Coordinates of C-alpha atoms and ligand atoms in Angstrom, one line a residue:
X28 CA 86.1 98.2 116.7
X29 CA 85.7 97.5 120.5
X30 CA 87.7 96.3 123.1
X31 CA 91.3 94.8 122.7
X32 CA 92.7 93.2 119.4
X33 CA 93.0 89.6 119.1
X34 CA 95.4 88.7 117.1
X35 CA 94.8 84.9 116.1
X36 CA 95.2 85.1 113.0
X37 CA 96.9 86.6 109.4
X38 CA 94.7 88.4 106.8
X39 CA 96.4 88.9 103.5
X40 CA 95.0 91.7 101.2
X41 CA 96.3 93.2 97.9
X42 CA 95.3 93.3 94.5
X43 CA 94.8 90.1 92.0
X44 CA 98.2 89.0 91.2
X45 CA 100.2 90.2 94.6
X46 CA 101.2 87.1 95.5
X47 CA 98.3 86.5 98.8
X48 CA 98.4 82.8 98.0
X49 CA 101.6 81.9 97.2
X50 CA 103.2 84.1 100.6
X51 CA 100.2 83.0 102.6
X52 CA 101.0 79.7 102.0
X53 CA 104.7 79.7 102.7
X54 CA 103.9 81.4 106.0
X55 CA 101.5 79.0 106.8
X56 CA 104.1 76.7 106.6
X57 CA 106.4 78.1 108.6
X58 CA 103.7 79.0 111.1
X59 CA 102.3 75.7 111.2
X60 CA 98.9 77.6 110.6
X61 CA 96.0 76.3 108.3
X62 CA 95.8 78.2 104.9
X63 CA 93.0 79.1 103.3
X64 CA 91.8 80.9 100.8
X65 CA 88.7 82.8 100.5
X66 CA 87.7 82.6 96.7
X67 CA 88.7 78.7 97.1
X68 CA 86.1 78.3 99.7
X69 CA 83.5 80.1 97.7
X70 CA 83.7 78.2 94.7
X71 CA 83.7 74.6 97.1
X72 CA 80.4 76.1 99.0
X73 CA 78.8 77.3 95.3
X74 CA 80.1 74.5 93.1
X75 CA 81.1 76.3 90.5
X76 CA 84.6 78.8 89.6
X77 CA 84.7 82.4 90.1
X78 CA 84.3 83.0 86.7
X79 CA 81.0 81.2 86.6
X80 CA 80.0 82.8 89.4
X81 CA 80.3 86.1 88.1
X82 CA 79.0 85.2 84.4
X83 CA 75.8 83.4 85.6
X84 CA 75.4 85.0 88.8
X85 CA 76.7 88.3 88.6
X86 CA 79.3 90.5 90.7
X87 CA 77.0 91.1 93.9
X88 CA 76.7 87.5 94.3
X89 CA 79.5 86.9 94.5
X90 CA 80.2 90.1 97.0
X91 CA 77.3 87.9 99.2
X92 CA 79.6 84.6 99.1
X93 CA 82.5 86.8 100.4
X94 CA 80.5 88.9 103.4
X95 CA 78.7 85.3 104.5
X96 CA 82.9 84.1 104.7
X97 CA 84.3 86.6 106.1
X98 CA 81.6 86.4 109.0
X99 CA 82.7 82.9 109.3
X100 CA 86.3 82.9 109.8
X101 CA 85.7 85.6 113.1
X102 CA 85.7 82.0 114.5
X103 CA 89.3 80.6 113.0
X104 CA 92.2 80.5 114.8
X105 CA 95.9 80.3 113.9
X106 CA 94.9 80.5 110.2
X107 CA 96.8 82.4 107.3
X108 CA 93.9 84.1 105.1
X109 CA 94.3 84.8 101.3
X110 CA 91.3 87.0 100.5
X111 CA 90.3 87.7 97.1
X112 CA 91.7 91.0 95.7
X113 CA 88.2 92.9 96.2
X114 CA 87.5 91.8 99.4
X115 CA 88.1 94.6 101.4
X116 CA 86.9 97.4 99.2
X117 CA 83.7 96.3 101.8
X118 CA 84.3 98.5 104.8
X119 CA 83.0 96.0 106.9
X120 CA 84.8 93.0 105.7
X121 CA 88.2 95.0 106.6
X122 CA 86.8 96.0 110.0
X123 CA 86.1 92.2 110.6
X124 CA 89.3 90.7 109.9
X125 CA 90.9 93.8 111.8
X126 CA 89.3 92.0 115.0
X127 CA 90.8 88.7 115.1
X128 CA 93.9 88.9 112.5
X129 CA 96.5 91.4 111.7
X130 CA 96.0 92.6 108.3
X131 CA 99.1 93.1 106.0
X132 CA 98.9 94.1 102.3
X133 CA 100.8 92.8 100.1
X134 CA 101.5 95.7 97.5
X135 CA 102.3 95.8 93.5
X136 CA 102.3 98.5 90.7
X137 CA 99.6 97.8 88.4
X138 CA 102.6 97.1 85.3
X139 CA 103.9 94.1 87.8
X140 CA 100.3 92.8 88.5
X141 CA 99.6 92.7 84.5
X142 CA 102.6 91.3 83.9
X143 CA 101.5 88.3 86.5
X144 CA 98.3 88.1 85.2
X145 CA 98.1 87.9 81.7
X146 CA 98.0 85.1 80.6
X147 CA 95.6 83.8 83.2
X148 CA 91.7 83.7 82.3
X149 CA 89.9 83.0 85.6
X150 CA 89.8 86.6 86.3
X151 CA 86.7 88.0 85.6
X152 CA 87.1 91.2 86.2
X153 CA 90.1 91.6 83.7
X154 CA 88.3 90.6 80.9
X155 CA 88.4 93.8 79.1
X156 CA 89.6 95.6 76.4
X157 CA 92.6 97.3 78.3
X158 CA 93.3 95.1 81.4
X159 CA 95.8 97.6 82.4
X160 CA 93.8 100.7 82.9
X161 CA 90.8 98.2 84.4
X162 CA 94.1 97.3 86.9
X163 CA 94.9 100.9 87.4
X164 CA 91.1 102.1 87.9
X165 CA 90.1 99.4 90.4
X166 CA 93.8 99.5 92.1
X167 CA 93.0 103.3 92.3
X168 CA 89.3 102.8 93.6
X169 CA 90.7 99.9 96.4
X170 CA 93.5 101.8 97.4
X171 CA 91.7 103.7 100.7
X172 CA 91.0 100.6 101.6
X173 CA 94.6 98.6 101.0
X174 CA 95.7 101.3 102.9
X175 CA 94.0 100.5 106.3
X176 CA 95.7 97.4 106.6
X177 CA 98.1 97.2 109.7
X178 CA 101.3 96.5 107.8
X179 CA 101.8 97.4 103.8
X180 CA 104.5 95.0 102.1
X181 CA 106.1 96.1 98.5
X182 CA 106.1 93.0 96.8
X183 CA 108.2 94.7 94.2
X184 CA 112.2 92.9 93.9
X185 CA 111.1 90.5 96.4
X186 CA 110.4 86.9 95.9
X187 CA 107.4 84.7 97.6
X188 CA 110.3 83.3 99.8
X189 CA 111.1 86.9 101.1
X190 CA 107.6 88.4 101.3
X191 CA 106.6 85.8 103.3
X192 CA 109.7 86.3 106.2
X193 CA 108.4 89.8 106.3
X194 CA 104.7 88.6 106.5
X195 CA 105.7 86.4 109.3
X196 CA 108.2 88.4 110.8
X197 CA 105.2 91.5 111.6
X198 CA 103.2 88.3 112.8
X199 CA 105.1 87.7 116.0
X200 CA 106.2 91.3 116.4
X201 CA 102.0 91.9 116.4
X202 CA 101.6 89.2 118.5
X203 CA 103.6 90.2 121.3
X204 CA 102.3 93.4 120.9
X205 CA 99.1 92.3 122.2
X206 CA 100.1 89.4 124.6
Ligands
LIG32 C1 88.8 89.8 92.6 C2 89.9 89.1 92.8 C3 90.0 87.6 92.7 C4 88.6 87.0 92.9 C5 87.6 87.6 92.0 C6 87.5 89.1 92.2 C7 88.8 91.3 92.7 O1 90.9 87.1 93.7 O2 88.2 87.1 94.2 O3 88.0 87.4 90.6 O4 87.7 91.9 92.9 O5 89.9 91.8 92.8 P1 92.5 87.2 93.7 O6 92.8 88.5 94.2 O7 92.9 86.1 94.5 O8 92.9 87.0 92.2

């Protein structure tokens, strides 16, 4: 990274199931921010859902959709971003968001994030055998990367309500960090 931060806007990371949409939207809320949501923008641009994105079109496809996305919003401002769970595992999709948002990661054990996410079938990458250990190995393989964000958040015994006070709570402690 070069130069100064700006901090314009808030990047949520985490795993599938942490709770990125639900806290990023409250926050947006509060914020008065726009909220968006990166795997809802890909399937408006492709046309089609994740899942059929990833069935017809394959995994690195959709790994395009999200690089040509996350070049785009280096132009938002006062947005709240909810990026999908393997966003960024790419080294240079973190770096990006690092340069105009704060990144927090919203953290949870792989038993809490299968116990939100069973149940739910628009989660290609789940569709296995053993969701659990698929959770654990990818949670495992993401976590050098979850780790770089600015500010981790245990989503663990704390409701949406909460997690999102915290979010926005490190937002303007950021912020006039780098005023
Ligand atoms: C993915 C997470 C999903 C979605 C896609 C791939 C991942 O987003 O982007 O199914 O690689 O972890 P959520 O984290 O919003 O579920």
């Amino acid at each position: 990274m070069t130069g100064p931060r700006s901090i314009r806007n808030l990047a949520l990371i985490g795993f599938m199931g942490s709770g990125k949409s639900s806290a990023g939207r409250l926050a947006a809320d509060v914020l008065h921010f726009t909220f968006l949501d990166t795997d809802h923008v890909i399937e408006a641009r492709a046309g089609k859902s994740i899942s059929d994105i990833f069935a017809q079109d394959g995994e690195p496809a959709f790994r395009e959709w999200e690089r040509r996305i996350v070049e785009e919003l280096t132009r938002r401002e006062k947005t709240v971003i909810a990026t999908g769970g393997g966003l960024p595992a790419g080294q240079a999709n973190l770096a990006s968001l690092k340069n105009h948002a704060l990144v927090i990661c919203l953290w949870t054990s792989p038993e809490s994030i299968w116990e939100r996410v069973r149940g739910h079938d628009h989660r290609p990458l789940l569709n296995e055998a053993d969701p659990l250990a698929k959770i654990r190995e990818l949670l495992a393989a993401r976590e050098p990367f979850y780790r770089q964000a600015d500010v981790l958040v245990n989503t663990e015994m704390r409701s949406v309500r909460e997690v999102a006070q915290h979010v926005i709570h490190q937002f303007h402690m950021a912020q006039s960090a780098h005023r």
